[in-house]
Structures are given as C-alpha cells and as structure tokens.
Protein backbone atom coordinates (compact mmCIF):
# COMPACT_ATOMS: atom_id res chain seq x y z
CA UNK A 1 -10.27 228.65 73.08
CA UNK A 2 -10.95 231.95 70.44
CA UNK A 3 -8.33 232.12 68.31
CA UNK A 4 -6.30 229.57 70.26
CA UNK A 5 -6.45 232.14 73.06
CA UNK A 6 -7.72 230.57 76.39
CA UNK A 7 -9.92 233.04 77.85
CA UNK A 8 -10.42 233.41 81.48
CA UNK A 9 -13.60 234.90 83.11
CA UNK A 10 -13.53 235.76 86.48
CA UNK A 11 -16.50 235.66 88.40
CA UNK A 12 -17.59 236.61 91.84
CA UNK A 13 -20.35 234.90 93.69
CA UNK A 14 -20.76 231.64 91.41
CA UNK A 15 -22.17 229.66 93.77
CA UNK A 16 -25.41 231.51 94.44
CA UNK A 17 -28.24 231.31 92.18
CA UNK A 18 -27.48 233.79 89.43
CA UNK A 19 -23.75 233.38 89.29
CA UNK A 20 -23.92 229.41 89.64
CA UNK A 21 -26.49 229.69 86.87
CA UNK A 22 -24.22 232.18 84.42
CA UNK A 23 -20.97 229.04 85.34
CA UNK A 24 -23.14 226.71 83.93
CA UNK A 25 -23.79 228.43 80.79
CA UNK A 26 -20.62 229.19 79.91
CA UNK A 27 -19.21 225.76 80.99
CA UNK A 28 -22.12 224.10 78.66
CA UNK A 29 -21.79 227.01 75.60
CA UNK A 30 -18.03 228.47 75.82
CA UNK A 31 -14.45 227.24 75.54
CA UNK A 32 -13.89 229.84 78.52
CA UNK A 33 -11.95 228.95 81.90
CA UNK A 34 -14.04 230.03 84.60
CA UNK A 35 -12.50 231.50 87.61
CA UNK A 36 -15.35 231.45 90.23
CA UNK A 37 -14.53 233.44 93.58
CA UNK A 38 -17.03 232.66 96.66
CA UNK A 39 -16.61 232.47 100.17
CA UNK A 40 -19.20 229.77 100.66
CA UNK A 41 -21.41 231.52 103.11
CA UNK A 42 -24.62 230.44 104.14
CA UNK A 43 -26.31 231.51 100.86
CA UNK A 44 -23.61 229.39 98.83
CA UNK A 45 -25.21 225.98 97.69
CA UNK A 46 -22.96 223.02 97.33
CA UNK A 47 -24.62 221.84 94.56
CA UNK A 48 -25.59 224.47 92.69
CA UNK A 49 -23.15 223.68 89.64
CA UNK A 50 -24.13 220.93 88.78
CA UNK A 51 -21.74 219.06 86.49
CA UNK A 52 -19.41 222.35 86.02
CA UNK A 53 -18.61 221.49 90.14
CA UNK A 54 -15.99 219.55 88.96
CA UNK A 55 -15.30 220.75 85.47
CA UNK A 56 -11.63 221.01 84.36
CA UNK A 57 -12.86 224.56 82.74
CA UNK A 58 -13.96 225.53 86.48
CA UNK A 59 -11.42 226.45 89.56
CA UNK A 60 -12.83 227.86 93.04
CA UNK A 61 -11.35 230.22 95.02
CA UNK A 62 -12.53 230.62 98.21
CA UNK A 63 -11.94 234.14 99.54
CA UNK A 64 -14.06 237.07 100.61
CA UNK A 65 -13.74 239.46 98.11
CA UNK A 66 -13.73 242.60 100.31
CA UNK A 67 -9.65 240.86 101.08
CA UNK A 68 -7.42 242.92 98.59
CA UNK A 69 -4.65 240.98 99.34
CA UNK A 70 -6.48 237.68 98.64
CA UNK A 71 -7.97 239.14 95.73
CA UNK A 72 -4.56 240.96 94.00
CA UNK A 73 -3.14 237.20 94.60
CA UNK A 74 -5.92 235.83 92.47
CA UNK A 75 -5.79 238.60 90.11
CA UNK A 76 -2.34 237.86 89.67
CA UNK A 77 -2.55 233.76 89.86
CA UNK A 78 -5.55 233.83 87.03
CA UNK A 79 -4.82 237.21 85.17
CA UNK A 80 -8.44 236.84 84.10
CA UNK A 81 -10.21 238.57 80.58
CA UNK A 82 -13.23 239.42 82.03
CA UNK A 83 -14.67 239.86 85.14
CA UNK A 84 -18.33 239.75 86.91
CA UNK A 85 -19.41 240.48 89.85
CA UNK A 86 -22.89 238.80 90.91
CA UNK A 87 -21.90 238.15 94.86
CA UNK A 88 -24.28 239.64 97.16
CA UNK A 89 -25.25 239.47 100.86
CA UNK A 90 -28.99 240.01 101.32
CA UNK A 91 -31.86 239.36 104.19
CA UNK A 92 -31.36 239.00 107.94
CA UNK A 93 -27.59 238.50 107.43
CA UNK A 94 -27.28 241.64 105.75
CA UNK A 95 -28.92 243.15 108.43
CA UNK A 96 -26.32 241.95 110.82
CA UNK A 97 -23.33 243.33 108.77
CA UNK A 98 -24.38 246.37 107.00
CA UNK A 99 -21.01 247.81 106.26
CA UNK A 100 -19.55 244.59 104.57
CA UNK A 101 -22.65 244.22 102.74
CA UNK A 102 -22.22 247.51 101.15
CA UNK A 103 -18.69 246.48 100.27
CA UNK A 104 -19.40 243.54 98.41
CA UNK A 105 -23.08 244.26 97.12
CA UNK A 106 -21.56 247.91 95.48
C-alpha cells in the first residue's frame, strides 16, 4: 500500500524468465498487487515463481494477450497502475507463427 493506495501492476509474460523474475521482486520488495497475464505456453515454467505462485499479492490470468476482448475484460476487472509487457515468443515456435509473434513481441 503507498499512501494507503493499493497499487496494481499489470504484467504480461510473468511466467517466463524475466517477467517471473521482475513478480518475484516486487512480491519480496513492494506492497504492490501483481496482475500477471500469461497464456502458459510451452516457454511458461510452472515453477518459476517460486513462493509469489501462490501469493495473495499475485492473481494469474490466463489469456493470450493478442485477445482484445480478453484483455479490455482484464483491464476492466484489475484497472491496473502500471503496466509491463515482457511476453515474448522466440525460437522454432516463432518460426512457426510469425505474424502472432510480431503481435505480442512489438
């Protein structure tokens, strides 16, 4: 809480390694309510929160963020502070699905 505010960071891509990495940094160092957005593809690891998996401070969404709808309904569910986006589709799989990779790696 800053200034008995809850603030609300929504991120995109927290479960591969940089964004899982920036969740548990503000989970260990911040007040903040994490809103973490993935679609748990193959690159998403299941354990790559560590304790902040299951953190009251953390809430998943799973949706592909290239989904306006989905999205505008967690825009409007969260109405989040701050957002970041670290998702990313990279290697042979981006090489299979060039155009959505653009979409979500722009």
């Amino acid at each position: 809480m800053k200034g008995g505010l809850e603030v609300k960071l929504l991120l995109m891509g927290g479960r591969e390694v940089i964004g899982s990495a920036v969740i548990r940094h503000v989970i260990r160092r911040t007040d903040h309510v994490v809103v973490n957005v993935d679609e748990m593809t193959c690159v998403a690891a299941e354990d790559a929160l560590e304790e902040a998996h299951q953190h009251p401070r953390h809430i998943l969404e799973r949706a592909d963020i290239t989904d306006a709808s989905a999205m505008r309904q967690i825009f409007e569910t969260h109405r989040p502070d701050s957002v970041m986006h670290l998702a990313a589709r990279a290697g042979g799989y981006a090489g299979q699905r060039l155009g959505t990779c653009a979409r979500v790696d722009v």
